[in-house]
C-alpha cells in the first residue's frame, strides 16, 4: 500500500523574505503595498511570492494604511463563563492601549483545526489568544502559525516553538493550598478534578498529590473524584464525596464553580461550612466572594493574564514593524495568591 505523502506546510513570510534576499520588514511592506520599498525589492518580493505560492494573511490585506490590527480571543464550549468573562474584561481593557481591535470567536464543538483557522482568517485577524484547552492543541497552533497569524497561549502546558505564552504555576499553587489545609489540621482531604482536556487540571492534581506525599499523608484514592469545571459536575462530585462511609474533612475543588457546588451540597445535607467541613476553590472568580460562606481560594490573575497576552501581541507586531520579526517572542509568568475567606477552618472535633 502506498503511503500518503506528508502535506506540505504553506510558505511563510520569513521564507518569502529569504527567497527575495530582503528583510522580513521589507517583504511585509512590499506585500502590503506600503511605501519606502525600492522598485528592485518590490520586484524581488513579488517574484518570491509567485515562486513559492505564498498566500498573504487576510489580515494583512485588511490592514493596509492602518496602524491598528485585529486580534481574536478564541474560546471553546469547555471554557467556563466565569473564566471567559475575566479574560474578556482584561483583554477589552488592554486592547485599546495597544491599538488593537478585539473580536471574540467561538469554536464549534467537534470542529477540525483547519475549520477553525478558516473561521479566524475570515475575521481578518493578525493574532489569536488561545485559552485552555485550545492552547495545548498543537495542530491548531501550527495551522494558525502557517497562516502567519501570531498566537499567544493562556497557561499552556509547556513551551511551544513560535508561540507566545502567559500563565501561572498551577502545580505550585495547588501545593500551597493543600499545605494550607494540612497546616489547619486536615488529613482527610478530598479533591474534585477539572476537565481532563485542560492540562491545568492535571497540574493542580499533581501539586495536591506532591504535597500530601511530602507531608507523609496517605491518600485514599476514593477522595479524588472527577469534575469538568462546571457547577453541575461539582454537585455530582460533592455528592459522591459526602456519601462515603468516611467522608473527607476538607474538599479542594479544582475551580470556584465546583467549590460553590460543593458548598450547596453541604448546605442541603445540613453540614456546616466550615464548622463541619472545609471547602476551597481555585481561580478567585467573582463567584468566590459572592456566595456564603465566601470561598478560600487561589487567586489566579486571569484578567492580568489576558492583559499580558494583549501586550505580548502588541509587542510582537511592533517588532515586526521594526524588522525584528519572530525574534521578539516571549513567555510571561505571573504570581498567584492564596486568599483566605470564610470557608476554611480547623477540622471538626465532634
PDB file of N, CA and C in Angstrom, residues 191-198 200-202 204-205 225-230 233 253-255 258:
ATOM      1  N   UNK A 191     -10.544  15.757  46.684  1.00  0.00           N
ATOM      2  CA  UNK A 191     -10.133  16.591  45.554  1.00  0.00           C
ATOM      3  C   UNK A 191     -11.104  16.372  44.400  1.00  0.00           C
ATOM      4  N   UNK A 192     -11.668  17.485  43.872  1.00  0.00           N
ATOM      5  CA  UNK A 192     -12.531  17.427  42.700  1.00  0.00           C
ATOM      6  C   UNK A 192     -11.722  17.939  41.514  1.00  0.00           C
ATOM      7  N   UNK A 193     -11.427  17.044  40.573  1.00  0.00           N
ATOM      8  CA  UNK A 193     -10.583  17.428  39.444  1.00  0.00           C
ATOM      9  C   UNK A 193     -11.398  18.153  38.387  1.00  0.00           C
ATOM     10  N   UNK A 194     -10.692  18.766  37.416  1.00  0.00           N
ATOM     11  CA  UNK A 194     -11.346  19.508  36.347  1.00  0.00           C
ATOM     12  C   UNK A 194     -11.398  18.713  35.054  1.00  0.00           C
ATOM     13  N   UNK A 195     -11.747  19.394  33.999  1.00  0.00           N
ATOM     14  CA  UNK A 195     -11.854  18.785  32.679  1.00  0.00           C
ATOM     15  C   UNK A 195     -10.512  18.167  32.275  1.00  0.00           C
ATOM     16  N   UNK A 196     -10.535  16.900  31.882  1.00  0.00           N
ATOM     17  CA  UNK A 196      -9.282  16.213  31.566  1.00  0.00           C
ATOM     18  C   UNK A 196      -8.601  16.815  30.336  1.00  0.00           C
ATOM     19  N   UNK A 197      -9.339  17.562  29.514  1.00  0.00           N
ATOM     20  CA  UNK A 197      -8.729  18.207  28.337  1.00  0.00           C
ATOM     21  C   UNK A 197      -7.887  19.417  28.751  1.00  0.00           C
ATOM     22  N   UNK A 198      -8.126  19.932  29.950  1.00  0.00           N
ATOM     23  CA  UNK A 198      -7.362  21.079  30.439  1.00  0.00           C
ATOM     24  C   UNK A 198      -6.142  20.565  31.194  1.00  0.00           C
ATOM     25  N   UNK A 200      -4.191  22.136  32.947  1.00  0.00           N
ATOM     26  CA  UNK A 200      -4.089  22.777  34.262  1.00  0.00           C
ATOM     27  C   UNK A 200      -4.671  21.883  35.343  1.00  0.00           C
ATOM     28  N   UNK A 201      -5.712  21.135  35.008  1.00  0.00           N
ATOM     29  CA  UNK A 201      -6.324  20.235  35.985  1.00  0.00           C
ATOM     30  C   UNK A 201      -5.322  19.192  36.456  1.00  0.00           C
ATOM     31  N   UNK A 202      -4.571  18.623  35.518  1.00  0.00           N
ATOM     32  CA  UNK A 202      -3.558  17.619  35.866  1.00  0.00           C
ATOM     33  C   UNK A 202      -2.443  18.249  36.704  1.00  0.00           C
ATOM     34  N   UNK A 204      -2.725  20.792  38.753  1.00  0.00           N
ATOM     35  CA  UNK A 204      -3.243  21.048  40.100  1.00  0.00           C
ATOM     36  C   UNK A 204      -3.347  19.752  40.900  1.00  0.00           C
ATOM     37  N   UNK A 205      -3.784  18.686  40.247  1.00  0.00           N
ATOM     38  CA  UNK A 205      -3.843  17.391  40.929  1.00  0.00           C
ATOM     39  C   UNK A 205      -2.452  16.933  41.329  1.00  0.00           C
ATOM     40  N   UNK A 225     -12.242  12.646  42.950  1.00  0.00           N
ATOM     41  CA  UNK A 225     -13.403  12.392  42.090  1.00  0.00           C
ATOM     42  C   UNK A 225     -13.360  13.334  40.882  1.00  0.00           C
ATOM     43  N   UNK A 226     -13.876  12.897  39.743  1.00  0.00           N
ATOM     44  CA  UNK A 226     -13.795  13.714  38.527  1.00  0.00           C
ATOM     45  C   UNK A 226     -14.854  14.805  38.455  1.00  0.00           C
ATOM     46  N   UNK A 227     -14.467  15.925  37.869  1.00  0.00           N
ATOM     47  CA  UNK A 227     -15.376  17.003  37.520  1.00  0.00           C
ATOM     48  C   UNK A 227     -14.982  17.507  36.146  1.00  0.00           C
ATOM     49  N   UNK A 228     -15.647  18.553  35.666  1.00  0.00           N
ATOM     50  CA  UNK A 228     -15.249  19.107  34.359  1.00  0.00           C
ATOM     51  C   UNK A 228     -15.218  20.634  34.399  1.00  0.00           C
ATOM     52  N   UNK A 229     -15.088  21.192  35.610  1.00  0.00           N
ATOM     53  CA  UNK A 229     -15.055  22.630  35.877  1.00  0.00           C
ATOM     54  C   UNK A 229     -16.450  23.252  35.933  1.00  0.00           C
ATOM     55  N   UNK A 230     -17.493  22.509  35.569  1.00  0.00           N
ATOM     56  CA  UNK A 230     -18.835  23.084  35.599  1.00  0.00           C
ATOM     57  C   UNK A 230     -19.457  22.953  36.993  1.00  0.00           C
ATOM     58  N   UNK A 233     -21.093  19.477  37.466  1.00  0.00           N
ATOM     59  CA  UNK A 233     -20.160  18.397  37.798  1.00  0.00           C
ATOM     60  C   UNK A 233     -19.715  18.490  39.250  1.00  0.00           C
ATOM     61  N   UNK A 253     -11.577  21.843  45.535  1.00  0.00           N
ATOM     62  CA  UNK A 253     -12.145  21.772  44.186  1.00  0.00           C
ATOM     63  C   UNK A 253     -11.236  22.508  43.212  1.00  0.00           C
ATOM     64  N   UNK A 254     -11.151  21.981  41.989  1.00  0.00           N
ATOM     65  CA  UNK A 254     -10.193  22.489  41.012  1.00  0.00           C
ATOM     66  C   UNK A 254     -10.567  23.858  40.441  1.00  0.00           C
ATOM     67  N   UNK A 255     -11.784  24.334  40.697  1.00  0.00           N
ATOM     68  CA  UNK A 255     -12.119  25.726  40.378  1.00  0.00           C
ATOM     69  C   UNK A 255     -13.252  26.192  41.290  1.00  0.00           C
ATOM     70  N   UNK A 258     -17.008  24.613  40.943  1.00  0.00           N
ATOM     71  CA  UNK A 258     -17.207  23.297  41.574  1.00  0.00           C
ATOM     72  C   UNK A 258     -17.163  23.408  43.091  1.00  0.00           C
TER      73      UNK A 258
END
